[in-house]
Amino acid sequence: MTAENKKAAEWIKLLQNSGYRQTEARNTIVEVILETNRALEPLEIFEIARKRQAGLGLVTVYRTLERLEALGLVQRVHQPGACNMYLQAPQGHQHLLICTSCGKAEFFNGDDLTPLMETVAARSGYQITEHWFQLFGCCADCQRK
Amino acid sequence: MTAENKKAAEWIKLLQNSGYRQTEARNTIVEVILETNRALEPLEIFEIARKRQAGLGLVTVYRTLERLEALGLVQRVHQPGACNMYLQAPQGHQHLLICTSCGKAEFFNGDDLTPLMETVAARSGYQITEHWFQLFGCCADCQRK
DNA sequence: CTTATAATTGAAAAACACTTTCAATAATAT
DNA sequence: ATATTATTGAAAGTGTTTTTCAATTATAAG
């Protein structure tokens, strides 16, 4: 059993524990998300998944993403070109690093941001509750090309 | 002449220097953006502007925003709820602090991010070219309420 | 000031992305 | 095996953004 299969089984289990049923459509959609290392739009997920499961509906992709996001398994990603992309969520709170060439997404820790946020809070008078931090660049593989 | 009027005149001038014409529609749209301290959706701009200029079309708002953004006068802002909002762009590269209650937007400098970005670049092998950093919170005025 | 020009406009239609509705189907509990 | 109920895909509906187009208006030229 590969790492992806194992994670897929975990996700399905979590869905079931929340009262959702295991279906072919959900299995396929979960697999597609887990084996992709970049954020995907609903339509992209649909097109990949449809090749494996004829008859799958785009609506089901939207509905499954909604449930996966509510369970915190998937994360919505905003990018300049598209702001409704979905990616497997990391452990805890992490920040994204995205390759502008191939789209590959990696997470990193941003604990270092706390002092800056405190300075901004003090200067502005705002009580800061949330932050978005995302880096864009060219990954090692794409630099070689 | 108020500060907003002065800035509006500058923007119109810049538009003209780029080969665009001065029109009533553009004047009104520019004024609305300049006197608002929060990011607005095209439809919001349209509704405010229409009260001052009957007959204005929503299409014109979209087209004007496109030009203003191309000239760097206006900046597109992504927020969890809406990712097509527009705000007067700051001098140089700055980061946003947005009040989740009233929407008020302020800019701040984020020079402190450089060391973190260098660390991430070194660890990941990415060549970092761009970053998004945005803070959300409750502004001083809204805290009092 | 008058005329020629080319950009700009708003209306309408089209394109697009996403959501809702609904009857048929399929997963799960009994 | 059966009953229950979530899930499904198709179709219709909604909201947003873009395109098309003829009429209008700003600007440059005379």
Short mmCIF file of C-alpha atoms (C1' of nucleotides) in Angstrom, two decimals:
data_model
loop_
_atom_site.label_atom_id
_atom_site.label_comp_id
_atom_site.label_asym_id
_atom_site.label_seq_id
_atom_site.Cartn_x
_atom_site.Cartn_y
_atom_site.Cartn_z
CA MET A 1 0.00 0.00 0.00
CA THR A 2 1.52 3.28 -1.11
CA ALA A 3 1.58 6.40 1.05
CA GLU A 4 -1.16 7.92 -1.09
CA ASN A 5 -3.40 4.90 -0.77
CA LYS A 6 -2.92 4.94 2.96
CA LYS A 7 -3.84 8.60 3.17
CA ALA A 8 -6.83 8.06 0.88
CA ALA A 9 -8.07 5.34 3.22
CA GLU A 10 -7.68 7.72 6.17
CA TRP A 11 -9.64 10.46 4.42
CA ILE A 12 -12.46 8.09 3.51
CA LYS A 13 -12.52 6.91 7.11
CA LEU A 14 -12.75 10.48 8.35
CA LEU A 15 -15.58 11.18 5.94
CA GLN A 16 -17.43 8.10 7.20
CA ASN A 17 -16.91 9.08 10.82
CA SER A 18 -18.61 12.36 9.98
CA GLY A 19 -21.65 10.56 8.63
CA TYR A 20 -20.71 10.59 4.98
CA ARG A 21 -20.78 7.52 2.80
CA GLN A 22 -18.00 5.95 0.85
CA THR A 23 -18.70 6.23 -2.85
CA GLU A 24 -16.80 5.61 -6.04
CA ALA A 25 -16.93 9.31 -6.92
CA ARG A 26 -15.41 10.35 -3.61
CA ASN A 27 -12.74 7.70 -3.78
CA THR A 28 -11.67 8.90 -7.20
CA ILE A 29 -11.70 12.59 -6.29
CA VAL A 30 -9.69 11.97 -3.13
CA GLU A 31 -7.13 9.95 -5.07
CA VAL A 32 -6.69 12.70 -7.64
CA ILE A 33 -6.10 15.33 -4.98
CA LEU A 34 -3.68 13.14 -3.04
CA GLU A 35 -1.49 12.22 -5.96
CA THR A 36 -1.16 15.79 -7.24
CA ASN A 37 1.48 18.11 -5.79
CA ARG A 38 -0.12 21.32 -6.95
CA ALA A 39 -3.37 23.14 -6.34
CA LEU A 40 -6.12 22.19 -8.76
CA GLU A 41 -9.26 23.92 -9.91
CA PRO A 42 -12.55 22.03 -9.59
CA LEU A 43 -12.68 21.66 -13.36
CA GLU A 44 -9.17 20.18 -13.48
CA ILE A 45 -10.02 17.66 -10.81
CA PHE A 46 -13.16 16.81 -12.73
CA GLU A 47 -11.30 16.25 -15.97
CA ILE A 48 -8.67 14.00 -14.42
CA ALA A 49 -11.19 12.07 -12.36
CA ARG A 50 -13.62 11.62 -15.24
CA LYS A 51 -11.03 9.65 -17.17
CA ARG A 52 -11.08 7.06 -14.42
CA GLN A 53 -14.75 7.14 -13.70
CA ALA A 54 -16.96 7.74 -16.70
CA GLY A 55 -20.17 9.55 -15.90
CA LEU A 56 -18.77 11.50 -12.97
CA GLY A 57 -20.44 14.90 -12.64
CA LEU A 58 -18.70 18.20 -12.06
CA VAL A 59 -21.29 18.94 -9.38
CA THR A 60 -19.99 16.03 -7.38
CA VAL A 61 -16.50 17.48 -7.49
CA TYR A 62 -17.78 20.77 -6.07
CA ARG A 63 -19.74 18.99 -3.37
CA THR A 64 -16.86 16.73 -2.39
CA LEU A 65 -14.45 19.66 -2.17
CA GLU A 66 -16.89 21.45 0.09
CA ARG A 67 -16.96 18.50 2.48
CA LEU A 68 -13.21 17.93 2.39
CA GLU A 69 -12.62 21.58 3.12
CA ALA A 70 -15.07 21.54 6.03
CA LEU A 71 -13.13 18.61 7.51
CA GLY A 72 -9.87 20.51 7.05
CA LEU A 73 -8.44 17.89 4.72
CA VAL A 74 -8.26 20.21 1.77
CA GLN A 75 -7.36 23.88 1.60
CA ARG A 76 -8.54 26.52 -0.79
CA VAL A 77 -5.66 28.33 -2.48
CA HIS A 78 -5.70 31.80 -4.00
CA GLN A 79 -3.37 32.56 -6.86
CA PRO A 80 -3.15 35.59 -9.14
CA GLY A 81 -4.70 33.69 -12.03
CA ALA A 82 -7.30 31.66 -10.19
CA CYS A 83 -8.57 31.93 -6.67
CA ASN A 84 -10.54 28.77 -6.36
CA MET A 85 -7.92 26.06 -6.33
CA TYR A 86 -7.68 23.19 -3.89
CA LEU A 87 -4.74 21.48 -2.29
CA GLN A 88 -4.22 18.79 0.29
CA ALA A 89 -3.98 20.66 3.60
CA PRO A 90 -0.81 20.41 5.71
CA GLN A 91 -0.41 19.50 9.37
CA GLY A 92 -1.24 22.57 11.44
CA HIS A 93 -0.78 26.09 10.15
CA GLN A 94 1.76 26.39 7.38
CA HIS A 95 2.50 28.71 4.50
CA LEU A 96 2.64 28.03 0.81
CA LEU A 97 5.47 28.22 -1.65
CA ILE A 98 4.26 27.84 -5.22
CA CYS A 99 6.23 27.36 -8.42
CA THR A 100 4.97 29.81 -11.03
CA SER A 101 6.16 27.52 -13.79
CA CYS A 102 4.84 24.04 -12.91
CA GLY A 103 2.56 24.95 -10.03
CA LYS A 104 4.26 22.64 -7.53
CA ALA A 105 3.24 23.62 -4.01
CA GLU A 106 5.27 23.15 -0.85
CA PHE A 107 4.55 24.19 2.71
CA PHE A 108 6.88 25.85 5.17
CA ASN A 109 6.68 27.17 8.70
CA GLY A 110 6.40 30.90 9.27
CA ASP A 111 6.84 31.23 13.01
CA ASP A 112 9.23 34.11 12.33
CA LEU A 113 6.27 36.28 11.39
CA THR A 114 5.10 36.83 14.94
CA PRO A 115 7.40 39.77 15.78
CA LEU A 116 6.49 41.59 12.56
CA MET A 117 2.81 41.07 13.22
CA GLU A 118 3.18 42.42 16.72
CA THR A 119 4.92 45.53 15.44
CA VAL A 120 2.19 46.12 12.89
CA ALA A 121 -0.50 45.56 15.53
CA ALA A 122 1.11 48.08 17.89
CA ARG A 123 1.57 50.73 15.20
CA SER A 124 -1.85 50.39 13.62
CA GLY A 125 -4.01 49.69 16.66
CA TYR A 126 -5.49 46.67 14.89
CA GLN A 127 -6.08 43.46 16.78
CA ILE A 128 -4.71 40.95 14.32
CA THR A 129 -6.57 37.69 14.03
CA GLU A 130 -5.44 36.08 10.80
CA HIS A 131 -2.72 36.25 8.21
CA TRP A 132 -2.02 35.15 4.68
CA PHE A 133 1.51 34.58 3.58
CA GLN A 134 2.43 32.97 0.31
CA LEU A 135 5.62 32.83 -1.71
CA PHE A 136 5.93 32.40 -5.44
CA GLY A 137 8.99 31.41 -7.38
CA CYS A 138 10.65 28.89 -9.61
CA CYS A 139 11.28 25.44 -8.19
CA ALA A 140 14.61 23.62 -8.51
CA ASP A 141 13.37 21.35 -11.31
CA CYS A 142 12.03 24.20 -13.39
CA GLN A 143 15.22 26.22 -12.94
CA ARG A 144 17.15 23.48 -14.73
CA LYS A 145 14.89 23.64 -17.74
CA MET B 1 -8.61 71.42 -3.69
CA THR B 2 -8.75 68.42 -1.41
CA ALA B 3 -6.11 65.71 -1.35
CA GLU B 4 -8.52 63.36 -3.14
CA ASN B 5 -9.27 65.86 -5.87
CA LYS B 6 -5.58 66.41 -6.39
CA LYS B 7 -4.94 62.71 -6.68
CA ALA B 8 -7.91 62.30 -9.00
CA ALA B 9 -6.43 64.96 -11.28
CA GLU B 10 -3.10 63.12 -11.24
CA TRP B 11 -4.75 59.83 -12.17
CA ILE B 12 -6.68 61.39 -15.02
CA LYS B 13 -3.45 62.99 -16.23
CA LEU B 14 -1.68 59.64 -16.15
CA LEU B 15 -4.52 58.05 -18.08
CA GLN B 16 -4.27 60.79 -20.70
CA ASN B 17 -0.51 60.41 -20.97
CA SER B 18 -1.13 56.77 -21.79
CA GLY B 19 -3.42 57.69 -24.65
CA TYR B 20 -6.71 57.39 -22.82
CA ARG B 21 -9.36 60.08 -22.86
CA GLN B 22 -10.86 61.94 -19.98
CA THR B 23 -14.52 61.06 -19.64
CA GLU B 24 -17.23 61.67 -17.12
CA ALA B 25 -17.46 57.94 -16.37
CA ARG B 26 -13.76 57.68 -15.57
CA ASN B 27 -13.79 60.81 -13.47
CA THR B 28 -16.60 59.43 -11.36
CA ILE B 29 -15.09 55.96 -10.97
CA VAL B 30 -11.70 57.40 -9.99
CA GLU B 31 -13.32 59.66 -7.40
CA VAL B 32 -15.21 56.77 -5.84
CA ILE B 33 -12.05 54.67 -5.52
CA LEU B 34 -10.03 57.55 -4.10
CA GLU B 35 -12.47 58.53 -1.42
CA THR B 36 -12.99 54.98 -0.15
CA ASN B 37 -10.62 53.47 2.40
CA ARG B 38 -11.51 49.88 1.72
CA ALA B 39 -11.34 47.51 -1.22
CA LEU B 40 -14.46 47.54 -3.36
CA GLU B 41 -15.98 45.05 -5.75
CA PRO B 42 -16.78 46.22 -9.28
CA LEU B 43 -20.49 46.08 -8.48
CA GLU B 44 -20.05 48.24 -5.37
CA ILE B 45 -18.12 50.84 -7.33
CA PHE B 46 -20.84 50.76 -9.95
CA GLU B 47 -23.60 51.29 -7.42
CA ILE B 48 -21.91 54.23 -5.73
CA ALA B 49 -20.87 55.83 -9.00
CA ARG B 50 -24.25 55.38 -10.62
CA LYS B 51 -25.85 57.59 -8.00
CA ARG B 52 -23.67 60.44 -9.22
CA GLN B 53 -23.82 59.67 -12.89
CA ALA B 54 -27.09 58.23 -14.09
CA GLY B 55 -26.74 55.91 -17.04
CA LEU B 56 -23.29 54.66 -16.13
CA GLY B 57 -22.77 51.07 -17.20
CA LEU B 58 -21.25 48.30 -15.13
CA VAL B 59 -19.15 47.36 -18.15
CA THR B 60 -17.44 50.71 -17.96
CA VAL B 61 -16.48 50.05 -14.36
CA TYR B 62 -14.84 46.76 -15.38
CA ARG B 63 -13.03 48.42 -18.26
CA THR B 64 -11.82 51.34 -16.18
CA LEU B 65 -10.54 49.06 -13.43
CA GLU B 66 -8.61 47.08 -16.01
CA ARG B 67 -6.86 50.23 -17.22
CA LEU B 68 -6.19 51.58 -13.74
CA GLU B 69 -4.70 48.26 -12.72
CA ALA B 70 -2.48 48.14 -15.80
CA LEU B 71 -1.15 51.57 -14.86
CA GLY B 72 -0.49 50.38 -11.31
CA LEU B 73 -2.86 52.94 -9.80
CA VAL B 74 -5.23 50.36 -8.48
CA GLN B 75 -4.52 46.98 -6.94
CA ARG B 76 -6.59 43.86 -6.97
CA VAL B 77 -7.22 42.51 -3.49
CA HIS B 78 -8.05 38.93 -2.56
CA GLN B 79 -10.10 38.27 0.53
CA PRO B 80 -11.63 35.04 1.82
CA GLY B 81 -15.11 36.15 0.80
CA ALA B 82 -14.35 37.89 -2.48
CA CYS B 83 -11.24 37.86 -4.57
CA ASN B 84 -11.99 40.56 -7.05
CA MET B 85 -11.86 43.73 -5.03
CA TYR B 86 -9.98 46.87 -5.93
CA LEU B 87 -8.07 49.35 -3.85
CA GLN B 88 -5.98 52.41 -4.49
CA ALA B 89 -2.40 51.09 -4.81
CA PRO B 90 0.26 52.32 -2.38
CA GLN B 91 3.67 53.83 -3.10
CA GLY B 92 6.06 51.00 -3.93
CA HIS B 93 5.58 47.52 -2.55
CA GLN B 94 3.58 47.37 0.65
CA HIS B 95 1.42 44.88 2.46
CA LEU B 96 -2.21 45.01 3.44
CA LEU B 97 -3.88 45.06 6.81
CA ILE B 98 -7.63 44.68 6.53
CA CYS B 99 -10.33 45.11 9.15
CA THR B 100 -12.64 42.11 9.02
CA SER B 101 -15.43 44.19 10.51
CA CYS B 102 -15.55 47.41 8.47
CA GLY B 103 -13.17 46.48 5.68
CA LYS B 104 -10.82 49.40 6.26
CA ALA B 105 -7.50 48.73 4.54
CA GLU B 106 -4.10 50.03 5.57
CA PHE B 107 -0.68 49.39 4.13
CA PHE B 108 2.51 48.62 5.98
CA ASN B 109 6.10 47.84 5.12
CA GLY B 110 7.30 44.28 5.30
CA ASP B 111 11.03 44.62 4.83
CA ASP B 112 11.47 42.23 7.75
CA LEU B 113 10.34 39.38 5.54
CA THR B 114 13.57 39.18 3.58
CA PRO B 115 15.50 36.92 5.99
CA LEU B 116 12.59 34.47 6.23
CA MET B 117 12.28 34.38 2.47
CA GLU B 118 15.99 33.70 2.12
CA THR B 119 15.77 30.82 4.55
CA VAL B 120 12.86 29.33 2.69
CA ALA B 121 14.65 29.78 -0.64
CA ALA B 122 17.76 28.03 0.66
CA ARG B 123 15.84 25.13 2.18
CA SER B 124 13.50 24.55 -0.73
CA GLY B 125 15.75 25.31 -3.67
CA TYR B 126 13.12 27.68 -5.07
CA GLN B 127 14.13 30.98 -6.59
CA ILE B 128 11.58 33.26 -4.98
CA THR B 129 10.22 36.02 -7.16
CA GLU B 130 7.08 37.27 -5.48
CA HIS B 131 5.24 37.18 -2.19
CA TRP B 132 1.81 37.83 -0.79
CA PHE B 133 1.46 38.90 2.78
CA GLN B 134 -1.79 40.14 4.20
CA LEU B 135 -3.03 40.63 7.72
CA PHE B 136 -6.61 40.56 8.92
CA GLY B 137 -7.95 41.88 12.17
CA CYS B 138 -10.16 44.35 13.92
CA CYS B 139 -9.30 48.03 13.59
CA ALA B 140 -9.17 50.43 16.53
CA ASP B 141 -12.56 51.99 15.71
CA CYS B 142 -14.31 48.66 15.45
CA GLN B 143 -12.77 47.43 18.70
CA ARG B 144 -14.52 50.22 20.57
CA LYS B 145 -17.93 49.20 19.24
"C1'" DC C 1 -15.18 77.27 -34.49
"C1'" DT C 2 -15.91 73.23 -37.52
"C1'" DT C 3 -14.78 68.87 -39.01
"C1'" DA C 4 -12.46 64.35 -39.03
"C1'" DT C 5 -10.68 60.73 -36.20
"C1'" DA C 6 -10.68 57.29 -33.22
"C1'" DA C 7 -11.59 56.07 -28.37
"C1'" DT C 8 -15.38 55.32 -25.36
"C1'" DT C 9 -19.80 54.30 -24.13
"C1'" DG C 10 -24.06 51.37 -22.63
"C1'" DA C 11 -27.19 47.71 -24.09
"C1'" DA C 12 -27.63 43.23 -25.26
"C1'" DA C 13 -25.97 38.84 -25.90
"C1'" DA C 14 -22.68 35.52 -24.78
"C1'" DA C 15 -19.52 33.03 -21.94
"C1'" DC C 16 -18.26 31.31 -17.67
"C1'" DA C 17 -18.30 29.52 -12.98
"C1'" DC C 18 -20.89 27.87 -9.54
"C1'" DT C 19 -25.40 26.43 -7.06
"C1'" DT C 20 -29.95 24.58 -6.63
"C1'" DT C 21 -33.52 21.38 -7.64
"C1'" DC C 22 -35.11 16.88 -8.35
"C1'" DA C 23 -35.96 12.15 -9.46
"C1'" DA C 24 -33.20 7.99 -9.79
"C1'" DT C 25 -29.65 5.36 -7.69
"C1'" DA C 26 -26.59 3.36 -4.40
"C1'" DA C 27 -24.60 2.85 0.36
"C1'" DT C 28 -25.55 1.59 4.88
"C1'" DA C 29 -28.30 0.01 8.91
"C1'" DT C 30 -31.80 -3.13 10.30
"C1'" DA D 1 -33.61 -9.10 2.02
"C1'" DT D 2 -35.46 -4.78 3.02
"C1'" DA D 3 -35.98 -0.03 4.57
"C1'" DT D 4 -33.85 4.17 5.10
"C1'" DT D 5 -31.42 7.93 3.74
"C1'" DA D 6 -27.29 10.01 1.59
"C1'" DT D 7 -25.56 10.62 -2.90
"C1'" DT D 8 -25.66 11.08 -7.59
"C1'" DG D 9 -25.87 13.44 -12.42
"C1'" DA D 10 -28.78 16.18 -15.45
"C1'" DA D 11 -30.95 20.23 -16.09
"C1'" DA D 12 -32.19 24.60 -14.87
"C1'" DG D 13 -31.00 28.66 -12.49
"C1'" DT D 14 -28.01 32.38 -10.68
"C1'" DG D 15 -24.42 35.74 -10.53
"C1'" DT D 16 -20.33 37.59 -12.52
"C1'" DT D 17 -17.44 38.93 -16.18
"C1'" DT D 18 -16.55 39.43 -21.24
"C1'" DT D 19 -17.62 40.26 -26.00
"C1'" DT D 20 -19.97 42.48 -29.68
"C1'" DC D 21 -21.77 46.45 -31.82
"C1'" DA D 22 -23.83 50.72 -33.16
"C1'" DA D 23 -24.20 55.34 -31.25
"C1'" DT D 24 -21.86 58.87 -28.86
"C1'" DT D 25 -18.24 61.81 -27.32
"C1'" DA D 26 -13.36 63.46 -26.57
"C1'" DT D 27 -9.61 65.05 -28.92
"C1'" DA D 28 -6.67 66.51 -32.83
"C1'" DA D 29 -6.47 68.81 -37.12
"C1'" DG D 30 -7.78 72.28 -40.08
#
